[in-house]
Amino acid sequence: MKADKIIIAGGSGFLGKALTKTFLQKGIEVIILSRKAIPEDFVKTVVWDGRTIGEWAENLNGSSALINLTGRSVNCRYTERHRAEIIDSRTLSTRVLGKAISQCPSPPRIWLNASTATIYKHSYDHPNDEETGVMDSSPAGRDRFSVEVAKAWEKELYFAHTAKTHKVALRISIVLGLQKGSAYDIMHTLVQRGLGGHMGNGRQVISWIHVDDFCRAVQWILSKPSPANAYNLASPGALTNRNFMEIFRKVSGRSFGLPAPHFLLEIAAFFMRTETELILKSRYVSPGRLLSEGFIFQYPDIESALTNLRNKKVD
Ligand SMILES: NC(=O)c1ccc[n+]([C@@H]2O[C@H](COP(=O)([O-])OP(=O)(O)OC[C@H]3O[C@@H](n4cnc5c(N)ncnc54)[C@H](OP(=O)(O)O)[C@@H]3O)[C@@H](O)[C@H]2O)c1
């Protein structure tokens, strides 16, 4: 990998921490842009507000790569206020980073900006790759807002004037890792409590990637002299929610899991202050580019990924 100083905007969260650890292990300097000073001495944190140019922008000068992971969590009720926070945190951070790069005398060679696999249409039977994927919302997916966010996010990236910096959108699927409050953590708790049955009709496809493969794929893209402008960060092992939960129960040694019908999910989502779209949208995404370029997944199937995480949790 040809990179020695990497700036990670929004790097204080789940994926930022995983990437930071990976880069530091390889001797690469990491600087995190965060809205708050983080008193951790193993990595330098620079304060920014995610929307206006400030002294923080000087850190981009002479850096090798920028990775932007900024974004208010989508795990909430989509009230007007939350909608504005979700979209602004993504678009304004992307816009200001583009501005900072355009003013930088020695800008990073490459800029990876988070996006989401949710940009693709709700689909049960069409695996969306980067070439043939359909980017649209559908009433069945109840995903108009999330697709709008994803499109606006990528538009900010592609519209940024960064002549010397190559831009790449990372269409990230559900990342499975041990982070508290993450998708894996929530599903693990449900399975342990006997609630790990299928959700809704169970036909919706879950696209996912193990956090180690996420970090490896990011390094793979950074190492390419001319990467494509978008990559699906999803394993080739997408599967239905019904199969996903069945394998989760098997790996966890639970023979039974109570299914959650749609109406019950709506009630639960209301009380948990979240949205059912996160569970019920069929995100059928294929890592077409990574596979065609020869990337090898360490965890291509869900059983190997869940077994690895279960063993790490027990350690
Ligand atoms: N994890 C997944 O499975 C997944 C899947 C698809 C897409 N993604 C996308 O990948 C990115 C990183 O995911 P993650 O799981 O690491 O998320 P995360 O743990 O929630 O971290 C996101 C970071 O964004 C910053 N942030 C939060 N709200 C903000 C706001 N209102 N304004 C400005 N900055 C804000 C926070 O940094 P500070 O508080 O330090 O400023 C936070 O550490 C996100 O954009 C997410 O949408 C993640």
CSV table of C-alpha atoms and ligand atoms in Angstrom, one decimal:
chain,number,residue,atom,x,y,z
A,1,MET,CA,0.0,0.0,0.0
A,2,LYS,CA,1.4,3.4,-1.0
A,3,ALA,CA,0.2,5.6,1.8
A,4,ASP,CA,1.9,7.1,4.8
A,5,LYS,CA,-0.5,9.7,6.2
A,6,ILE,CA,-4.2,9.1,6.1
A,7,ILE,CA,-6.9,11.5,7.2
A,8,ILE,CA,-10.1,9.9,8.4
A,9,ALA,CA,-13.0,12.3,8.8
A,10,GLY,CA,-15.7,10.9,11.1
A,11,GLY,CA,-13.0,8.4,12.1
A,12,SER,CA,-14.1,8.2,15.8
A,13,GLY,CA,-16.9,5.7,15.0
A,14,PHE,CA,-17.2,1.9,14.4
A,15,LEU,CA,-15.5,1.8,10.9
A,16,GLY,CA,-13.1,4.6,11.6
A,17,LYS,CA,-11.7,2.8,14.7
A,18,ALA,CA,-11.4,-0.5,12.7
A,19,LEU,CA,-9.5,1.3,9.9
A,20,THR,CA,-7.3,3.3,12.3
A,21,LYS,CA,-6.2,0.1,14.0
A,22,THR,CA,-5.4,-1.5,10.6
A,23,PHE,CA,-3.4,1.5,9.4
A,24,LEU,CA,-1.5,2.0,12.6
A,25,GLN,CA,-0.5,-1.7,12.6
A,26,LYS,CA,1.1,-1.1,9.2
A,27,GLY,CA,3.0,1.9,10.5
A,28,ILE,CA,0.8,4.5,8.7
A,29,GLU,CA,0.1,7.8,10.4
A,30,VAL,CA,-3.6,8.5,10.9
A,31,ILE,CA,-5.3,11.8,11.7
A,32,ILE,CA,-8.9,11.7,12.7
A,33,LEU,CA,-11.2,14.7,12.1
A,34,SER,CA,-13.9,14.8,14.9
A,35,ARG,CA,-16.3,17.3,16.4
A,36,LYS,CA,-14.7,16.7,19.8
A,37,ALA,CA,-11.2,16.4,21.0
A,38,ILE,CA,-10.5,12.7,21.8
A,39,PRO,CA,-8.1,12.2,24.6
A,40,GLU,CA,-6.4,9.1,23.1
A,41,ASP,CA,-2.7,9.3,22.6
A,42,PHE,CA,-2.3,6.5,20.1
A,43,VAL,CA,-3.9,8.6,17.3
A,44,LYS,CA,-4.0,12.3,16.6
A,45,THR,CA,-7.4,13.9,16.6
A,46,VAL,CA,-8.1,17.3,15.0
A,47,VAL,CA,-11.3,19.1,15.7
A,48,TRP,CA,-13.6,20.2,12.9
A,49,ASP,CA,-17.3,20.9,12.6
A,50,GLY,CA,-17.9,18.9,9.5
A,51,ARG,CA,-19.2,21.9,7.5
A,52,THR,CA,-16.8,24.9,7.5
A,53,ILE,CA,-13.2,25.3,6.5
A,54,GLY,CA,-10.9,25.8,9.4
A,55,GLU,CA,-7.3,25.1,10.5
A,56,TRP,CA,-8.1,21.4,10.3
A,57,ALA,CA,-7.9,21.6,6.5
A,58,GLU,CA,-4.1,22.1,6.7
A,59,ASN,CA,-3.7,18.5,7.7
A,60,LEU,CA,-4.8,17.4,4.2
A,61,ASN,CA,-1.7,19.0,2.8
A,62,GLY,CA,0.9,16.4,2.0
A,63,SER,CA,-1.4,13.5,3.1
A,64,SER,CA,-1.7,10.4,1.0
A,65,ALA,CA,-5.3,9.7,1.3
A,66,LEU,CA,-8.6,11.0,2.8
A,67,ILE,CA,-11.3,8.8,4.0
A,68,ASN,CA,-14.6,10.4,4.9
A,69,LEU,CA,-16.9,8.3,7.2
A,70,THR,CA,-18.9,11.2,8.6
A,71,GLY,CA,-22.6,10.7,9.1
A,72,ARG,CA,-25.2,10.9,11.8
A,73,SER,CA,-26.5,7.4,12.6
A,74,VAL,CA,-29.6,6.4,10.6
A,75,ASN,CA,-30.7,4.2,13.5
A,76,CYS,CA,-33.4,6.6,14.6
A,77,ARG,CA,-37.0,7.7,13.8
A,78,TYR,CA,-37.0,9.8,10.7
A,79,THR,CA,-38.4,13.0,12.2
A,80,GLU,CA,-37.8,16.3,10.4
A,81,ARG,CA,-34.9,17.1,12.7
A,82,HIS,CA,-33.3,13.7,12.3
A,83,ARG,CA,-33.8,13.8,8.5
A,84,ALA,CA,-32.0,17.1,8.3
A,85,GLU,CA,-29.1,15.8,10.5
A,86,ILE,CA,-28.7,12.7,8.5
A,87,ILE,CA,-28.5,14.4,5.2
A,88,ASP,CA,-26.6,17.5,6.3
A,89,SER,CA,-23.9,15.6,8.2
A,90,ARG,CA,-23.2,13.6,5.0
A,91,THR,CA,-23.5,16.2,2.3
A,92,LEU,CA,-22.0,19.2,4.1
A,93,SER,CA,-19.0,17.2,5.3
A,94,THR,CA,-18.4,15.9,1.8
A,95,ARG,CA,-18.8,19.4,0.3
A,96,VAL,CA,-16.3,21.0,2.8
A,97,LEU,CA,-13.8,18.3,2.3
A,98,GLY,CA,-14.0,18.9,-1.5
A,99,LYS,CA,-13.4,22.6,-0.9
A,100,ALA,CA,-10.5,21.9,1.4
A,101,ILE,CA,-8.9,19.6,-1.2
A,102,SER,CA,-9.4,22.2,-4.0
A,103,GLN,CA,-7.5,24.8,-1.9
A,104,CYS,CA,-4.7,22.4,-0.9
A,105,PRO,CA,-1.3,22.9,-2.4
A,106,SER,CA,-0.4,19.2,-2.1
A,107,PRO,CA,-3.7,17.3,-1.9
A,108,PRO,CA,-4.1,13.6,-1.2
A,109,ARG,CA,-3.9,11.3,-4.2
A,110,ILE,CA,-7.1,9.6,-3.4
A,111,TRP,CA,-10.3,10.4,-1.5
A,112,LEU,CA,-12.7,7.6,-0.4
A,113,ASN,CA,-16.1,8.8,0.7
A,114,ALA,CA,-18.6,6.6,2.5
A,115,SER,CA,-21.8,5.9,0.7
A,116,THR,CA,-24.3,3.1,1.2
A,117,ALA,CA,-25.6,-0.1,-0.4
A,118,THR,CA,-29.0,1.4,0.3
A,119,ILE,CA,-28.6,3.5,-2.9
A,120,TYR,CA,-29.8,0.4,-4.8
A,121,LYS,CA,-33.4,-0.5,-5.4
A,122,HIS,CA,-35.3,-2.8,-3.1
A,123,SER,CA,-34.8,-6.1,-4.9
A,124,TYR,CA,-35.4,-9.8,-4.2
A,125,ASP,CA,-34.0,-11.2,-7.4
A,126,HIS,CA,-31.6,-8.7,-9.0
A,127,PRO,CA,-28.1,-8.6,-7.5
A,128,ASN,CA,-27.1,-5.0,-7.9
A,129,ASP,CA,-23.5,-4.5,-9.0
A,130,GLU,CA,-21.8,-1.3,-9.9
A,131,GLU,CA,-22.5,-1.7,-13.6
A,132,THR,CA,-26.1,-2.9,-13.7
A,133,GLY,CA,-27.4,-1.8,-10.4
A,134,VAL,CA,-30.6,0.2,-10.3
A,135,MET,CA,-30.4,3.3,-8.1
A,136,ASP,CA,-33.9,4.1,-7.2
A,137,SER,CA,-36.4,3.9,-4.3
A,138,SER,CA,-39.5,1.8,-4.3
A,139,PRO,CA,-42.7,1.9,-2.3
A,140,ALA,CA,-42.1,-1.7,-1.2
A,141,GLY,CA,-38.7,-0.7,0.2
A,142,ARG,CA,-40.2,2.4,1.9
A,143,ASP,CA,-36.8,3.8,1.2
A,144,ARG,CA,-37.4,7.1,-0.6
A,145,PHE,CA,-35.6,9.2,2.0
A,146,SER,CA,-32.6,6.9,2.3
A,147,VAL,CA,-32.1,6.6,-1.4
A,148,GLU,CA,-32.4,10.4,-1.7
A,149,VAL,CA,-29.7,10.8,1.0
A,150,ALA,CA,-27.4,8.3,-0.7
A,151,LYS,CA,-27.8,10.0,-4.1
A,152,ALA,CA,-27.2,13.5,-2.7
A,153,TRP,CA,-24.2,12.2,-0.8
A,154,GLU,CA,-22.5,10.8,-3.9
A,155,LYS,CA,-23.5,13.8,-6.0
A,156,GLU,CA,-21.5,16.0,-3.6
A,157,LEU,CA,-18.5,13.8,-4.0
A,158,TYR,CA,-18.6,13.7,-7.8
A,159,PHE,CA,-19.3,17.4,-8.1
A,160,ALA,CA,-16.3,18.4,-6.0
A,161,HIS,CA,-13.5,20.1,-8.0
A,162,THR,CA,-10.5,18.0,-7.1
A,163,ALA,CA,-8.4,17.8,-10.2
A,164,LYS,CA,-5.4,16.1,-8.6
A,165,THR,CA,-7.4,13.8,-6.3
A,166,HIS,CA,-9.1,10.6,-7.4
A,167,LYS,CA,-12.6,10.2,-5.8
A,168,VAL,CA,-14.2,6.9,-4.9
A,169,ALA,CA,-17.6,6.3,-3.4
A,170,LEU,CA,-17.8,3.3,-1.0
A,171,ARG,CA,-21.2,1.7,-1.2
A,172,ILE,CA,-21.1,0.0,2.1
A,173,SER,CA,-23.4,-2.8,3.1
A,174,ILE,CA,-24.1,-3.8,6.7
A,175,VAL,CA,-20.7,-4.2,8.3
A,176,LEU,CA,-20.5,-7.1,10.8
A,177,GLY,CA,-18.2,-6.5,13.8
A,178,LEU,CA,-18.2,-6.6,17.5
A,179,GLN,CA,-18.9,-2.8,18.0
A,180,LYS,CA,-21.6,-2.2,20.7
A,181,GLY,CA,-24.9,-1.2,19.2
A,182,SER,CA,-23.9,-2.4,15.7
A,183,ALA,CA,-26.1,-4.7,13.6
A,184,TYR,CA,-24.2,-7.8,14.7
A,185,ASP,CA,-24.5,-6.8,18.4
A,186,ILE,CA,-28.3,-6.2,18.1
A,187,MET,CA,-28.9,-9.5,16.2
A,188,HIS,CA,-26.7,-11.4,18.6
A,189,THR,CA,-28.8,-10.1,21.6
A,190,LEU,CA,-32.0,-11.1,19.8
A,191,VAL,CA,-30.7,-14.6,19.1
A,192,GLN,CA,-29.6,-15.0,22.7
A,193,ARG,CA,-33.0,-14.0,24.0
A,194,GLY,CA,-34.8,-16.5,21.7
A,195,LEU,CA,-36.0,-13.7,19.4
A,196,GLY,CA,-33.8,-14.7,16.5
A,197,GLY,CA,-36.5,-15.8,14.0
A,198,HIS,CA,-37.0,-14.3,10.6
A,199,MET,CA,-38.2,-10.8,10.3
A,200,GLY,CA,-41.2,-9.7,8.2
A,201,ASN,CA,-41.7,-12.3,5.5
A,202,GLY,CA,-38.0,-13.2,5.7
A,203,ARG,CA,-37.5,-12.9,1.9
A,204,GLN,CA,-35.6,-9.6,2.1
A,205,VAL,CA,-32.0,-10.0,1.1
A,206,ILE,CA,-29.3,-9.0,3.6
A,207,SER,CA,-26.0,-7.8,2.1
A,208,TRP,CA,-23.2,-7.7,4.6
A,209,ILE,CA,-19.4,-7.6,4.9
A,210,HIS,CA,-17.2,-8.7,7.8
A,211,VAL,CA,-15.3,-5.8,9.3
A,212,ASP,CA,-12.0,-7.4,8.5
A,213,ASP,CA,-12.9,-7.6,4.9
A,214,PHE,CA,-14.2,-4.1,5.0
A,215,CYS,CA,-10.7,-2.9,6.1
A,216,ARG,CA,-9.0,-5.2,3.6
A,217,ALA,CA,-11.2,-3.9,0.8
A,218,VAL,CA,-10.4,-0.3,1.7
A,219,GLN,CA,-6.7,-1.0,1.6
A,220,TRP,CA,-7.1,-2.8,-1.7
A,221,ILE,CA,-8.8,0.2,-3.3
A,222,LEU,CA,-6.1,2.6,-1.8
A,223,SER,CA,-3.4,0.4,-3.3
A,224,LYS,CA,-4.8,0.7,-6.9
A,225,PRO,CA,-3.2,3.2,-9.2
A,226,SER,CA,-6.5,3.9,-11.0
A,227,PRO,CA,-9.4,2.6,-8.9
A,228,ALA,CA,-13.0,2.9,-10.3
A,229,ASN,CA,-15.2,5.7,-9.0
A,230,ALA,CA,-17.5,3.4,-6.9
A,231,TYR,CA,-17.2,0.1,-5.2
A,232,ASN,CA,-19.8,-2.1,-3.5
A,233,LEU,CA,-18.3,-3.1,-0.2
A,234,ALA,CA,-20.4,-6.2,0.3
A,235,SER,CA,-19.4,-9.9,0.5
A,236,PRO,CA,-20.5,-12.2,-2.3
A,237,GLY,CA,-22.6,-14.1,0.3
A,238,ALA,CA,-25.8,-12.0,0.3
A,239,LEU,CA,-28.7,-14.2,1.6
A,240,THR,CA,-32.3,-13.9,2.7
A,241,ASN,CA,-33.2,-12.7,6.1
A,242,ARG,CA,-34.7,-16.1,6.8
A,243,ASN,CA,-31.5,-17.9,5.9
A,244,PHE,CA,-29.3,-15.3,7.7
A,245,MET,CA,-31.2,-15.8,11.0
A,246,GLU,CA,-31.2,-19.5,10.6
A,247,ILE,CA,-27.4,-19.6,10.3
A,248,PHE,CA,-27.1,-17.0,13.1
A,249,ARG,CA,-29.1,-19.4,15.4
A,250,LYS,CA,-27.0,-22.4,14.3
A,251,VAL,CA,-23.7,-20.6,15.0
A,252,SER,CA,-25.0,-19.4,18.3
A,253,GLY,CA,-26.3,-22.9,19.3
A,254,ARG,CA,-29.9,-21.8,19.5
A,255,SER,CA,-32.4,-24.2,18.0
A,256,PHE,CA,-35.4,-21.8,18.2
A,257,GLY,CA,-36.0,-18.2,17.4
A,258,LEU,CA,-39.3,-16.4,17.6
A,259,PRO,CA,-40.1,-14.8,14.2
A,260,ALA,CA,-41.1,-11.1,14.1
A,261,PRO,CA,-44.0,-10.4,11.8
A,262,HIS,CA,-44.2,-7.0,10.1
A,263,PHE,CA,-46.8,-5.5,12.4
A,264,LEU,CA,-44.8,-6.4,15.5
A,265,LEU,CA,-41.7,-4.9,14.0
A,266,GLU,CA,-43.6,-1.6,13.4
A,267,ILE,CA,-44.6,-1.5,17.0
A,268,ALA,CA,-41.1,-2.5,18.2
A,269,ALA,CA,-39.5,0.1,15.9
A,270,PHE,CA,-41.7,2.8,17.3
A,271,PHE,CA,-40.8,2.0,20.9
A,272,MET,CA,-37.1,1.5,20.0
A,273,ARG,CA,-37.2,4.9,18.2
A,274,THR,CA,-36.0,3.4,14.9
A,275,GLU,CA,-37.4,2.6,11.4
A,276,THR,CA,-38.4,-0.9,10.0
A,277,GLU,CA,-36.8,0.0,6.6
A,278,LEU,CA,-33.4,-0.8,8.2
A,279,ILE,CA,-34.6,-4.4,8.6
A,280,LEU,CA,-37.2,-4.9,5.8
A,281,LYS,CA,-35.6,-3.3,2.7
A,282,SER,CA,-34.2,-6.0,0.5
A,283,ARG,CA,-30.7,-4.9,-0.2
A,284,TYR,CA,-29.4,-7.3,-2.8
A,285,VAL,CA,-25.9,-6.1,-3.6
A,286,SER,CA,-23.0,-7.8,-5.4
A,287,PRO,CA,-19.3,-6.8,-5.1
A,288,GLY,CA,-18.9,-6.9,-8.9
A,289,ARG,CA,-15.9,-4.7,-9.1
A,290,LEU,CA,-13.9,-6.1,-6.2
A,291,LEU,CA,-14.5,-9.7,-7.6
A,292,SER,CA,-13.6,-8.8,-11.2
A,293,GLU,CA,-10.4,-7.0,-9.9
A,294,GLY,CA,-9.4,-10.2,-8.0
A,295,PHE,CA,-10.1,-9.2,-4.4
A,296,ILE,CA,-10.3,-12.3,-2.3
A,297,PHE,CA,-12.8,-12.2,0.7
A,298,GLN,CA,-11.6,-13.7,3.9
A,299,TYR,CA,-15.2,-14.3,4.9
A,300,PRO,CA,-17.2,-14.9,1.7
A,301,ASP,CA,-20.1,-16.7,3.4
A,302,ILE,CA,-22.1,-15.8,6.5
A,303,GLU,CA,-21.3,-18.9,8.5
A,304,SER,CA,-17.6,-18.3,8.4
A,305,ALA,CA,-18.1,-14.6,9.3
A,306,LEU,CA,-20.5,-15.3,12.2
A,307,THR,CA,-18.3,-18.1,13.5
A,308,ASN,CA,-15.3,-15.8,13.6
A,309,LEU,CA,-17.2,-13.1,15.4
A,310,ARG,CA,-18.7,-15.6,17.9
A,311,ASN,CA,-15.2,-16.9,18.7
A,312,LYS,CA,-13.8,-13.4,19.1
A,313,LYS,CA,-16.7,-12.5,21.5
A,314,VAL,CA,-16.0,-15.6,23.6
A,315,ASP,CA,-12.2,-14.8,23.8
B,1,LIG,N1,-21.5,0.5,9.8
B,1,LIG,C1,-22.2,0.1,8.8
B,1,LIG,O1,-22.7,-1.0,8.7
B,1,LIG,C2,-22.4,1.1,7.6
B,1,LIG,C3,-23.2,0.6,6.5
B,1,LIG,C4,-23.4,1.5,5.4
B,1,LIG,C5,-22.9,2.8,5.5
B,1,LIG,N2,-22.2,3.2,6.5
B,1,LIG,C6,-21.7,4.6,6.6
B,1,LIG,O2,-20.3,4.6,6.9
B,1,LIG,C7,-20.0,5.7,7.7
B,1,LIG,C8,-19.3,5.3,8.9
B,1,LIG,O3,-20.1,4.3,9.6
B,1,LIG,P1,-19.9,4.0,11.2
B,1,LIG,O4,-20.6,2.7,11.4
B,1,LIG,O5,-18.4,4.0,11.5
B,1,LIG,O6,-20.7,5.2,11.8
B,1,LIG,P2,-20.5,5.8,13.3
B,1,LIG,O7,-19.9,4.8,14.2
B,1,LIG,O8,-21.8,6.4,13.7
B,1,LIG,O9,-19.5,7.0,13.1
B,1,LIG,C9,-19.8,8.1,12.2
B,1,LIG,C10,-19.0,9.3,12.7
B,1,LIG,O10,-19.6,10.5,12.1
B,1,LIG,C11,-19.6,11.6,13.0
B,1,LIG,N3,-20.9,12.2,13.1
B,1,LIG,C12,-22.0,11.7,13.7
B,1,LIG,N4,-23.0,12.5,13.6
B,1,LIG,C13,-22.5,13.7,13.0
B,1,LIG,C14,-23.1,14.9,12.7
B,1,LIG,N5,-24.4,15.2,12.9
B,1,LIG,N6,-22.3,15.8,12.1
B,1,LIG,C15,-21.0,15.6,11.8
B,1,LIG,N7,-20.4,14.4,12.1
B,1,LIG,C16,-21.2,13.4,12.7
B,1,LIG,C17,-19.1,11.1,14.3
B,1,LIG,O11,-17.8,11.6,14.6
B,1,LIG,P3,-17.6,12.7,15.7
B,1,LIG,O12,-18.7,12.5,16.8
B,1,LIG,O13,-16.2,12.3,16.3
B,1,LIG,O14,-17.6,14.0,15.1
B,1,LIG,C18,-19.1,9.5,14.2
B,1,LIG,O15,-17.9,9.0,14.8
B,1,LIG,C19,-21.4,6.4,8.0
B,1,LIG,O16,-21.5,7.5,7.2
B,1,LIG,C20,-22.4,5.4,7.7
B,1,LIG,O17,-23.6,5.9,7.2
B,1,LIG,C21,-22.0,2.4,7.6
